[in-house]
Short mmCIF file of C-alpha atoms in Angstrom, two decimals:
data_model
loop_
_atom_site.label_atom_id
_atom_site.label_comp_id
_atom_site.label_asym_id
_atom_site.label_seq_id
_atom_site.Cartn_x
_atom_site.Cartn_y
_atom_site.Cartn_z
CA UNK I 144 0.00 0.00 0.00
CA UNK I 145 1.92 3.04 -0.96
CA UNK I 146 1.71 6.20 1.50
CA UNK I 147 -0.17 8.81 -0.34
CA UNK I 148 -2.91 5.69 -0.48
CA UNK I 149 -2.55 5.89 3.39
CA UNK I 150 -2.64 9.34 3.56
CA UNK I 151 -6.09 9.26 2.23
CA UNK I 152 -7.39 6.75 4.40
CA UNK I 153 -6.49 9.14 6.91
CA UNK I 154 -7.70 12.28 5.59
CA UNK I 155 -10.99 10.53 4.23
CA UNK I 156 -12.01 9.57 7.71
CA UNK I 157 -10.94 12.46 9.82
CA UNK I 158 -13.28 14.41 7.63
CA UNK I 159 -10.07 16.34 6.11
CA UNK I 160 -11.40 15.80 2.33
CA UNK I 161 -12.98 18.66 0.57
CA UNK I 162 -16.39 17.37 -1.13
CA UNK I 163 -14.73 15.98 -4.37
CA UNK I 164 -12.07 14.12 -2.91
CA UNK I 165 -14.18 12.17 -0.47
CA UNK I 166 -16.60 11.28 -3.72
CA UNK I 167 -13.64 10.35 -5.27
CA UNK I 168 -12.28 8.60 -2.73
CA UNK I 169 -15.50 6.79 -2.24
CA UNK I 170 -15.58 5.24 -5.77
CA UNK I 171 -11.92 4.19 -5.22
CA UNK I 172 -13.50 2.28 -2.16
CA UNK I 173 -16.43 0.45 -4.18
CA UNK I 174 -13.23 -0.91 -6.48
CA UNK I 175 -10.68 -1.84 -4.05
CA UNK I 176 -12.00 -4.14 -1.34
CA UNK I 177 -8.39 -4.15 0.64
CA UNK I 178 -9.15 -0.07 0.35
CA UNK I 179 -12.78 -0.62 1.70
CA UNK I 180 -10.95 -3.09 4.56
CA UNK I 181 -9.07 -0.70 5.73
CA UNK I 182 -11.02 2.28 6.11
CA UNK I 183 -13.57 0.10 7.65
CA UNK I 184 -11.17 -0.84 10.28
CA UNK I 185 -9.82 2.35 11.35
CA UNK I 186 -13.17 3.52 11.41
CA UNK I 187 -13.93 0.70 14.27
CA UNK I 188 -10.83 1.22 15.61
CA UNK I 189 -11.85 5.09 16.16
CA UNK I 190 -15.22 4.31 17.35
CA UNK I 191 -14.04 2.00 19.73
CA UNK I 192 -11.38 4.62 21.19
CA UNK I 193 -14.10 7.40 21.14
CA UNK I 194 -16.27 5.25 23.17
CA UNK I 195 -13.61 4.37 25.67
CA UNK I 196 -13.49 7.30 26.98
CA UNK I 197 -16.35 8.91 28.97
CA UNK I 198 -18.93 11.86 28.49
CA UNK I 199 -19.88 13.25 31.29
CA UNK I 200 -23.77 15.44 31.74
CA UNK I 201 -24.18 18.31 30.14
CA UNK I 202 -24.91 20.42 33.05
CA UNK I 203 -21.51 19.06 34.26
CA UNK I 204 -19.77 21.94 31.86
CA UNK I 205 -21.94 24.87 32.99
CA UNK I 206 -20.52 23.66 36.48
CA UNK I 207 -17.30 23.87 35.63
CA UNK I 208 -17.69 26.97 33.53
CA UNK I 209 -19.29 28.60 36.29
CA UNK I 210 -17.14 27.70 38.84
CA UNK I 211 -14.22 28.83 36.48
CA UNK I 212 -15.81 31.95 35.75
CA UNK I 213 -16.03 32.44 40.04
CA UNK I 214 -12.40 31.98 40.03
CA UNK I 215 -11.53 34.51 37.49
CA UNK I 216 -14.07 37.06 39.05
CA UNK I 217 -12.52 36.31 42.65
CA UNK I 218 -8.93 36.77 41.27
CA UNK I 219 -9.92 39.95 39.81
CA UNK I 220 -11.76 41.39 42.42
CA UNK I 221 -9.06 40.90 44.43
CA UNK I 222 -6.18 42.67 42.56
CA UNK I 223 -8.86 45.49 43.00
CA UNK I 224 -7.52 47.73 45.68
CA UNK I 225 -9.25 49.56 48.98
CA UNK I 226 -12.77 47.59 48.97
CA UNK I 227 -12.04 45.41 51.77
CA UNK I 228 -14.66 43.87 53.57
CA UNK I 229 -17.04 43.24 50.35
CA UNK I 230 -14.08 42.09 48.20
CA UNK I 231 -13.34 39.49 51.02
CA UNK I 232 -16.56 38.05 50.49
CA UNK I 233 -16.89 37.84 47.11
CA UNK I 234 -13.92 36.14 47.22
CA UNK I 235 -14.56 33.86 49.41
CA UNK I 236 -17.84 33.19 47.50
CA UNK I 237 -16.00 31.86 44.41
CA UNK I 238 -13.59 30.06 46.54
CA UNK I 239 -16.63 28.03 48.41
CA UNK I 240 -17.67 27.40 44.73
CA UNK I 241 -14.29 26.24 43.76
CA UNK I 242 -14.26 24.00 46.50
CA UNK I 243 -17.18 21.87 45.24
CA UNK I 244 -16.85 18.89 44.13
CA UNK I 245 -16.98 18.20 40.38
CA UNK I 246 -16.62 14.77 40.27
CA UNK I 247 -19.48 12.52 38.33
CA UNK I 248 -22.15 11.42 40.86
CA UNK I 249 -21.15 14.45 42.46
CA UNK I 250 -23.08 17.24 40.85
CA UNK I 251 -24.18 19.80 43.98
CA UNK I 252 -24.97 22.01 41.63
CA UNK I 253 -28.61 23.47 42.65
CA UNK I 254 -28.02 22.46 46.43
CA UNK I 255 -27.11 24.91 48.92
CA UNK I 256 -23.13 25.48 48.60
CA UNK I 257 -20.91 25.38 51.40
CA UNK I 258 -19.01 27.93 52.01
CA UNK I 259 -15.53 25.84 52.65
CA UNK I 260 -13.27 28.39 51.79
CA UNK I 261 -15.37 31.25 53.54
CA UNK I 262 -15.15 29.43 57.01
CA UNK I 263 -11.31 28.73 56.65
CA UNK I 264 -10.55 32.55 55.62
CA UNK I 265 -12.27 32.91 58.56
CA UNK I 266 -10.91 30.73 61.28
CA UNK I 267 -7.38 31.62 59.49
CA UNK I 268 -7.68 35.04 59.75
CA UNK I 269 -9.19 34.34 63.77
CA UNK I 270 -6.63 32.14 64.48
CA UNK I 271 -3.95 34.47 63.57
CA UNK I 272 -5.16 37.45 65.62
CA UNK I 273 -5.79 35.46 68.61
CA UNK I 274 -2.13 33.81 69.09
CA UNK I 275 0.13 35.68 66.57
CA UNK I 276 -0.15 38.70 69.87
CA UNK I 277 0.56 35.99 72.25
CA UNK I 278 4.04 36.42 74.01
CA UNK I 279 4.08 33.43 76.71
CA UNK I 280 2.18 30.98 74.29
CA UNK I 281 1.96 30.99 71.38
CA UNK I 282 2.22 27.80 69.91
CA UNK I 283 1.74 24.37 71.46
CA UNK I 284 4.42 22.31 70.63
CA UNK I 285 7.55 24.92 69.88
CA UNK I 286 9.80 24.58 66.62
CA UNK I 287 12.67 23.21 68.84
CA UNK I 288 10.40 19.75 68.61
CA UNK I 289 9.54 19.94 64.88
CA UNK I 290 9.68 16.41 64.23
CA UNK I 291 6.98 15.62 67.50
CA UNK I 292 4.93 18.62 65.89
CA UNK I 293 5.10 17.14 62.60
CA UNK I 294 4.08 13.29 63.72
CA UNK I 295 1.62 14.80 65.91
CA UNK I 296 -0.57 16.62 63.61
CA UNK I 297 -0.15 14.12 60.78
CA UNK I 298 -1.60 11.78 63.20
CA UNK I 299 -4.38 14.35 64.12
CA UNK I 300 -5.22 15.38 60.55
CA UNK I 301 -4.92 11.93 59.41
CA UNK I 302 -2.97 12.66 56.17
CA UNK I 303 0.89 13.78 56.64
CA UNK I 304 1.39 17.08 57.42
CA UNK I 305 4.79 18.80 55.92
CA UNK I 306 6.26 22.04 57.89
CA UNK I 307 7.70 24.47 55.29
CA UNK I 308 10.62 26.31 55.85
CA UNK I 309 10.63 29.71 54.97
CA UNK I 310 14.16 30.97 56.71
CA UNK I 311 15.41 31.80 53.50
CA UNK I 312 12.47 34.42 53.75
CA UNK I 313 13.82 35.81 56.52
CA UNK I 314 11.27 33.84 58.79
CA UNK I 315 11.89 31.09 61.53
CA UNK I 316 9.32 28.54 62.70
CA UNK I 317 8.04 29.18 66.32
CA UNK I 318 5.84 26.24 66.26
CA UNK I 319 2.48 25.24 65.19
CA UNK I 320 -0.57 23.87 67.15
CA UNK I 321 -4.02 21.93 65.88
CA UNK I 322 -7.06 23.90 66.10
CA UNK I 323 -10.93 22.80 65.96
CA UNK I 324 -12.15 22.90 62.11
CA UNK I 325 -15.79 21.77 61.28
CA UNK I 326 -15.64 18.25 61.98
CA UNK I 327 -12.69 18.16 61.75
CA UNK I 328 -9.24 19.42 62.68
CA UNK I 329 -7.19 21.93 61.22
CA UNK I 330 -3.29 23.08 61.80
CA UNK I 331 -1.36 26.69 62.39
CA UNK I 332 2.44 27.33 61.64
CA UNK I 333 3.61 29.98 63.13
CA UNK I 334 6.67 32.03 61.52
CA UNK I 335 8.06 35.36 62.52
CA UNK I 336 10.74 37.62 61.20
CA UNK I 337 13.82 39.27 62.96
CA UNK I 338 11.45 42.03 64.52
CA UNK I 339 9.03 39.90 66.13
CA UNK I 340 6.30 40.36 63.11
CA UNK I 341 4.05 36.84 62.50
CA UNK I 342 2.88 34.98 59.83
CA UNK I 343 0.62 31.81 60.75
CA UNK I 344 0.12 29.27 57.72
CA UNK I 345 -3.49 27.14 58.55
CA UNK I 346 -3.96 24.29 56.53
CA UNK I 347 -6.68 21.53 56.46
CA UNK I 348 -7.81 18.66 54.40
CA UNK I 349 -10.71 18.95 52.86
CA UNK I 350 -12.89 15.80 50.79
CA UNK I 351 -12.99 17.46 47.29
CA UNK I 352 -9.34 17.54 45.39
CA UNK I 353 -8.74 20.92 43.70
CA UNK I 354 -5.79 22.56 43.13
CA UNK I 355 -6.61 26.65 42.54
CA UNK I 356 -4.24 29.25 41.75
CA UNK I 357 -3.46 31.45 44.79
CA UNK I 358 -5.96 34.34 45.70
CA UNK I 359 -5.42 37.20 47.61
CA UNK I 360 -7.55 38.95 50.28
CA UNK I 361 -7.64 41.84 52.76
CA UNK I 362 -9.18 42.22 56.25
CA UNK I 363 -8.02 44.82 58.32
CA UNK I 364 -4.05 45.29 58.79
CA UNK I 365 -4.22 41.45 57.65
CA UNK I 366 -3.21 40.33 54.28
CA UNK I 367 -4.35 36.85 53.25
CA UNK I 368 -3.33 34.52 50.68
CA UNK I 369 -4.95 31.03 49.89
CA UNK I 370 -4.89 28.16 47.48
CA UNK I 371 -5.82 24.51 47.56
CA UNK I 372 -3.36 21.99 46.61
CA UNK I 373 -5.01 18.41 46.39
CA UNK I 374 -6.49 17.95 49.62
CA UNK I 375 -5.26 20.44 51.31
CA UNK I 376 -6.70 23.99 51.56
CA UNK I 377 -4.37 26.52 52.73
CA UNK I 378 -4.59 30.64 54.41
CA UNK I 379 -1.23 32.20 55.12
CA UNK I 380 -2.50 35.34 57.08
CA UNK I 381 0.26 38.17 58.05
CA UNK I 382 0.90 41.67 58.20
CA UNK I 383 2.90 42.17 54.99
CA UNK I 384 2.17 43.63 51.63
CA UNK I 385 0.08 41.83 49.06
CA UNK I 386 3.30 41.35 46.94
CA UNK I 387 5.52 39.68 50.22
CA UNK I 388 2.80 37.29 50.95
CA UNK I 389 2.43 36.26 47.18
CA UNK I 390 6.09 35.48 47.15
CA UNK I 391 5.90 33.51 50.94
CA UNK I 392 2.89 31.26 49.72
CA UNK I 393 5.13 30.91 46.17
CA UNK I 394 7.73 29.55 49.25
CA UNK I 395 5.16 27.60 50.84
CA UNK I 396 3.97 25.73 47.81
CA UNK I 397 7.31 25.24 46.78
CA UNK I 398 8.52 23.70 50.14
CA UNK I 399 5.14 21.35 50.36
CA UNK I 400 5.67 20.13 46.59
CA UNK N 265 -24.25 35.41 26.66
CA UNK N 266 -21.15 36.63 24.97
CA UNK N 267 -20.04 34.71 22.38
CA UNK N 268 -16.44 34.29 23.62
CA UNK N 269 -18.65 32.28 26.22
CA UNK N 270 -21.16 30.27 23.98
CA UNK N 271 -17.77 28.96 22.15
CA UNK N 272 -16.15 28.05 25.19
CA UNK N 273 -19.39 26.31 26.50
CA UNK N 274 -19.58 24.50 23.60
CA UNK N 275 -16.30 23.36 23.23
CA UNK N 276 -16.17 22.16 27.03
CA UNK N 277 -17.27 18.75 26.24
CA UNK N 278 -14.65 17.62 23.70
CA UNK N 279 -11.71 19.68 26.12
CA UNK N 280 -12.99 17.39 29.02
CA UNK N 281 -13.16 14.23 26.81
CA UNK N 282 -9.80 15.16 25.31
CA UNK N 283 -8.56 16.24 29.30
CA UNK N 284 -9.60 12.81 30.55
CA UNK N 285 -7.97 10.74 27.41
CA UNK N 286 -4.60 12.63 28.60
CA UNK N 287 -5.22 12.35 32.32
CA UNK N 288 -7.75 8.95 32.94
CA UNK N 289 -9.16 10.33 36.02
CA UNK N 290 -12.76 12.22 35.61
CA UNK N 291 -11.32 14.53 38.84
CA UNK N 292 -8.36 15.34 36.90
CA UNK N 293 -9.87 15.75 33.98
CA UNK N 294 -12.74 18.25 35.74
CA UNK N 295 -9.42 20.33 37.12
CA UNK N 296 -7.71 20.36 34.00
CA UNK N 297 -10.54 21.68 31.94
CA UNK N 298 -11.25 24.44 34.71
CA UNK N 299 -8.11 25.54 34.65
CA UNK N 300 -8.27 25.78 30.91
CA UNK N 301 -11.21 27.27 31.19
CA UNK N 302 -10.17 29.92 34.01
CA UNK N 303 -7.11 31.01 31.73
CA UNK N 304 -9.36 31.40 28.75
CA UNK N 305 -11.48 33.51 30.51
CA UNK N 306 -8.20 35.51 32.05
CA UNK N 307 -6.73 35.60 28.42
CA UNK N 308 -9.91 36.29 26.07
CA UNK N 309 -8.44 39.88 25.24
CA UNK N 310 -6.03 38.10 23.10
CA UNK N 311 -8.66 35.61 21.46
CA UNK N 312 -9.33 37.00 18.20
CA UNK N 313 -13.20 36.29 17.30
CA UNK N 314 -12.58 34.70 13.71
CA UNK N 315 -10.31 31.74 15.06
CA UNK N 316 -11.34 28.54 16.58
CA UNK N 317 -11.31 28.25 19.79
CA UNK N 318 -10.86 24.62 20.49
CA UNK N 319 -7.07 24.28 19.32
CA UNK N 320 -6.39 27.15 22.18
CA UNK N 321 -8.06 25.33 24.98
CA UNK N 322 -6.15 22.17 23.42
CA UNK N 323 -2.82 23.50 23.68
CA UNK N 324 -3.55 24.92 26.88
CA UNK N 325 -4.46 21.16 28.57
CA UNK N 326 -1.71 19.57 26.99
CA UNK N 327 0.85 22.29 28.39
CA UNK N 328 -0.51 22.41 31.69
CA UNK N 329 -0.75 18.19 31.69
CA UNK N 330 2.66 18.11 30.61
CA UNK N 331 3.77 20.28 33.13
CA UNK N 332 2.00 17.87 36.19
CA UNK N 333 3.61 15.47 34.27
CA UNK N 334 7.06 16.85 35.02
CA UNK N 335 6.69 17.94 38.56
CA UNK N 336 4.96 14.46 39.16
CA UNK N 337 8.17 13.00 37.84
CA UNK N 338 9.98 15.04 39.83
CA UNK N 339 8.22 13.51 43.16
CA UNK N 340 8.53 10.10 41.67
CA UNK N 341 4.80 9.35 41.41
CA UNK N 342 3.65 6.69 39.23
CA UNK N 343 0.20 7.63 37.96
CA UNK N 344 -2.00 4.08 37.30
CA UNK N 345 -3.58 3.54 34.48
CA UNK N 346 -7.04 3.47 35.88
CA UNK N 347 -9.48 0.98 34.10
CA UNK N 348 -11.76 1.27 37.56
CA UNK N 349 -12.76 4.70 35.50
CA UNK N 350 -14.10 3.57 32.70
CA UNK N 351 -18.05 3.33 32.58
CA UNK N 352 -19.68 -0.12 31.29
CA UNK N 353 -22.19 1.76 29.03
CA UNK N 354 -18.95 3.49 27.35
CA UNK N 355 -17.65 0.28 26.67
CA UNK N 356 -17.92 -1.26 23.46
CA UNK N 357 -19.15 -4.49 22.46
CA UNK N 358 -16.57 -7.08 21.12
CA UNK N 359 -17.39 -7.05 17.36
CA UNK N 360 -17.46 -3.36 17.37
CA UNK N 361 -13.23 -3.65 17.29
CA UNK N 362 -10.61 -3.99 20.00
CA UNK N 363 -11.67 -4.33 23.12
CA UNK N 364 -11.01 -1.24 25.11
CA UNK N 365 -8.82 -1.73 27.67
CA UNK N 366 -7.22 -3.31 25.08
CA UNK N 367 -7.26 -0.22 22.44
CA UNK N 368 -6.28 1.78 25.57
CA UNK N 369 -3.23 0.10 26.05
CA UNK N 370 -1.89 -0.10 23.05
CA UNK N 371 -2.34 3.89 22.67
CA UNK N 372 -0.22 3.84 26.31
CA UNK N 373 2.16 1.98 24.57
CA UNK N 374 2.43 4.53 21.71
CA UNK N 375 5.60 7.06 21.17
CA UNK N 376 3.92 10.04 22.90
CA UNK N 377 4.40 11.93 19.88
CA UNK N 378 1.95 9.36 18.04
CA UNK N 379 -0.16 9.80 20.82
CA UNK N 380 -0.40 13.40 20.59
CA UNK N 381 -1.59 13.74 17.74
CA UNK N 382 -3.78 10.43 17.60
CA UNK N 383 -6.19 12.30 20.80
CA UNK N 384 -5.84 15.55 19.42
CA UNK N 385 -7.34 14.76 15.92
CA UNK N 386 -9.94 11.72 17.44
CA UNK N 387 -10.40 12.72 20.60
CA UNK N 388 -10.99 16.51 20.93
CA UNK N 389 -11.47 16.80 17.23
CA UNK N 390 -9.27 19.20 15.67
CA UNK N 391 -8.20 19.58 12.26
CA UNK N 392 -4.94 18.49 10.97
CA UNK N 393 -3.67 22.23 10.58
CA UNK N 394 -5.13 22.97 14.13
CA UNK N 395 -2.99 19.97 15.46
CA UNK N 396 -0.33 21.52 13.85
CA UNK N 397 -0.37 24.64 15.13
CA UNK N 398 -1.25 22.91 18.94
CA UNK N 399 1.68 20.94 18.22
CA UNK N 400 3.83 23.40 16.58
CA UNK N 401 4.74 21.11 13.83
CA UNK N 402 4.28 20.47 9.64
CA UNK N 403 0.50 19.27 8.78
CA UNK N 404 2.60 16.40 7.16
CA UNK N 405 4.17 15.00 10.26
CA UNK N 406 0.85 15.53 11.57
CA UNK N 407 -0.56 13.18 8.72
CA UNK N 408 2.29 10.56 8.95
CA UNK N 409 2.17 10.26 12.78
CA UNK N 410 -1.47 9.31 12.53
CA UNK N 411 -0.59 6.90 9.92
CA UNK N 412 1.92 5.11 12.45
CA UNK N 413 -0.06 5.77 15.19
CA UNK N 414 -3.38 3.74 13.47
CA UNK N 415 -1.39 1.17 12.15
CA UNK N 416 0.71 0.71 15.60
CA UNK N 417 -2.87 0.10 16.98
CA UNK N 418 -3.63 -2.59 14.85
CA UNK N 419 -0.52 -4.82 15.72
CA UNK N 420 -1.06 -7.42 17.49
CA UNK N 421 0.55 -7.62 20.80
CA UNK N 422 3.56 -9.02 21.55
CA UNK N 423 2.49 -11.88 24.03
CA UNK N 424 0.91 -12.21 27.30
CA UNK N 425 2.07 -8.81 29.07
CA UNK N 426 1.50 -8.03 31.79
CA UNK N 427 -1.31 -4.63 32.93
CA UNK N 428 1.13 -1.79 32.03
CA UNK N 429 1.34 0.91 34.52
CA UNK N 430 1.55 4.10 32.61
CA UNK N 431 4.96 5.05 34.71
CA UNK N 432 5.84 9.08 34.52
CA UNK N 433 9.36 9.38 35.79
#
């Protein structure tokens, strides 16, 4: 079979032939049984590899669109400067939709959402102001026993925690300590810098596997960043710029990859 | 509705179809074609109106699948080919060609280059001169690759082998 001959088979059943050609082709076909053969095959062949694969619903794409058009809405509301307080919740609005699950058999679309992401912004951002001010204690188990933290809150999560290190940010570990989350648990870092200023990363698992890009929010002195990674969703709350916490969750993600 | 947004609805389907043949995991596939569809969204100053839209989004889920690809080597994680995934009803019958776990791995087994192509064209359904341009290479290698890439599926295997793992590292 010479390899223009091939060619056409190709181009025949992709649909690449103008009108003519494919007529043409076609009465080639009717001559040639070994022709007809193999177009018939590939044909099956393609079928078969078509139906291998699975179509989801179609109100499985408007979920996704919609959830991706959250995202970008969230992402750009919150490069929008000086409206904190509504900005925060919009965000956290697209994040809760975000953190649905899209999964087949999982469709929550027209059920009430929950808001996820909204209630860890929120015990992140709590979290941070309660013990970040704390002189005598504020962490539970101190950095000086980082591997006891680490087995310890693996154990208490129930999926292994990792500790980043950000010293090369100019930040130490002080410690970390679990904290109530839902049903569940949840777990703080806490970091500070040379003059005593605190960051606090909270992370927790959560059931439905994203991974997000990281978003950005304001409340108060407080600057926020967040992201999901897998299972994990994560809020690293400090006092810094938007641009210096960008770059320390850039660290974080880094260090937990 | 704009109608950067009816073409991006309507070419959601095939992206996700063409997401899970690169992925095999309807969860992956759901995040990959989000995060297609959140960059499209980002980007759509730079769509212009009178090209396709499908061979963007394409190029887009192949980069970014590549790219967990790499980092997943990086972490040494083997991702398993996942027959568990595959829904009876999209199964089909014997006579209707190979069987599909079957078809599947053979198109594992294929030089990813052949493989490339073969999903882009079947799968999501561009043209050969959109594959092209997704792939950044001549419409004929485009042509010839599906050639070897057909006829590669139509070999018989080489003996009793064993489930292959579709290994990343």
């Amino acid at each position: 079979m010479s390899d223009t001959m091939d060619i056409d088979i190709h181009r025949y059943v992709d649909g690449e032939m103008t009108r003519e050609e494919a007529l043409a082709f076609e009465r080639r076909m009717e001559e040639d049984e070994t022709l007809a053969t193999r177009v018939a095959q590939v044909m099956t062949d393609m079928a078969a590899l078509k139906a291998a694969f699975p179509t989801p619903p179609a109100g499985h794409f408007d979920t996704i669109l919609e959830a991706a058009e959250a995202a970008v809405e969230a992402a750009a509301i919150s490069q929008t400067p000086a409206r904190a307080g509504w900005g925060w919740q919009q965000i956290a609005a697209g994040l809760a939709l975000l953190a649905l699950g899209f999964g087949a058999g999982n469709l929550t679309r027209g059920s009430a959402p929950t808001d996820l992401a909204g209630d860890v912004l929120a015990e992140a951002s709590a979290a941070h102001e309660l013990y970040a001010v704390e002189v005598v204690h504020p962490v539970e188990v101190p950095a000086s026993e980082r591997d006891h933290l680490k087995g310890w809150l693996s154990n208490r999560l129930g999926a292994e925690v990792r500790i980043p290190d950000l010293n090369q940010n100019g930040l130490s570990l002080v410690g970390g300590r679990l904290l109530p989350f839902e049903q569940g648990a949840a777990a703080q870092f806490m970091y500070e810098d040379g003059e005593g200023t605190r960051v606090t990363l909270y992370l927790t698992p959560v059931v439905d596997r994203q991974n997000t890009a990281l978003r950005h929010g304001e409340k108060d002195a407080l600057s926020m960043v967040y992201w999901q990674d897998g299972a994990w969703l994560y809020a690293l709350v400090g006092p810094f710029d938007k641009t210096k916490m960008t770059g320390l969750a850039r660290q974080v993600q880094g260090e937990l990859f | 509705m704009t109608r950067f947004r009816e073409e991006l609805q309507e070419a959601l389907p095939s992206l996700w179809r063409y997401a899970f043949a690169l992925t095999r995991d309807r969860s992956r596939a759901d995040d990959l074609v989000q995060d297609c569809a959140e960059r499209a969204l980002r980007k759509k100053h730079l769509w212009q109106a009178e090209r396709p839209l499908r061979p963007w989004l394409a190029k887009m889920a192949l980069n970014i699948h590549r790219n967990a690809l790499r980092h997943a080597a990086a972490r040494h994680i083997h991702v398993a080919y996942d027959e568990a995934d595959l829904t009876p009803h999209a199964l089909p019958s014997a006579e209707q060609g190979l069987e599909a776990a079957e078809l599947l791995r053979r198109v594992d087994a294929l030089p990813s280059e052949q493989r490339d192509v073969l999903l882009l064209v079947v799968i999501d359904g561009v043209s050969y001169a959109e594959a092209a341009e997704v792939l950044g290479i001549p419409i004929g290698t485009v042509m010839s690759r599906i050639s070897r890439a057909r006829a590669a599926l139509r070999q018989e295997p080489g003996g009793g082998k064993p489930v292959r793992l579709r290994s990343v590292t």
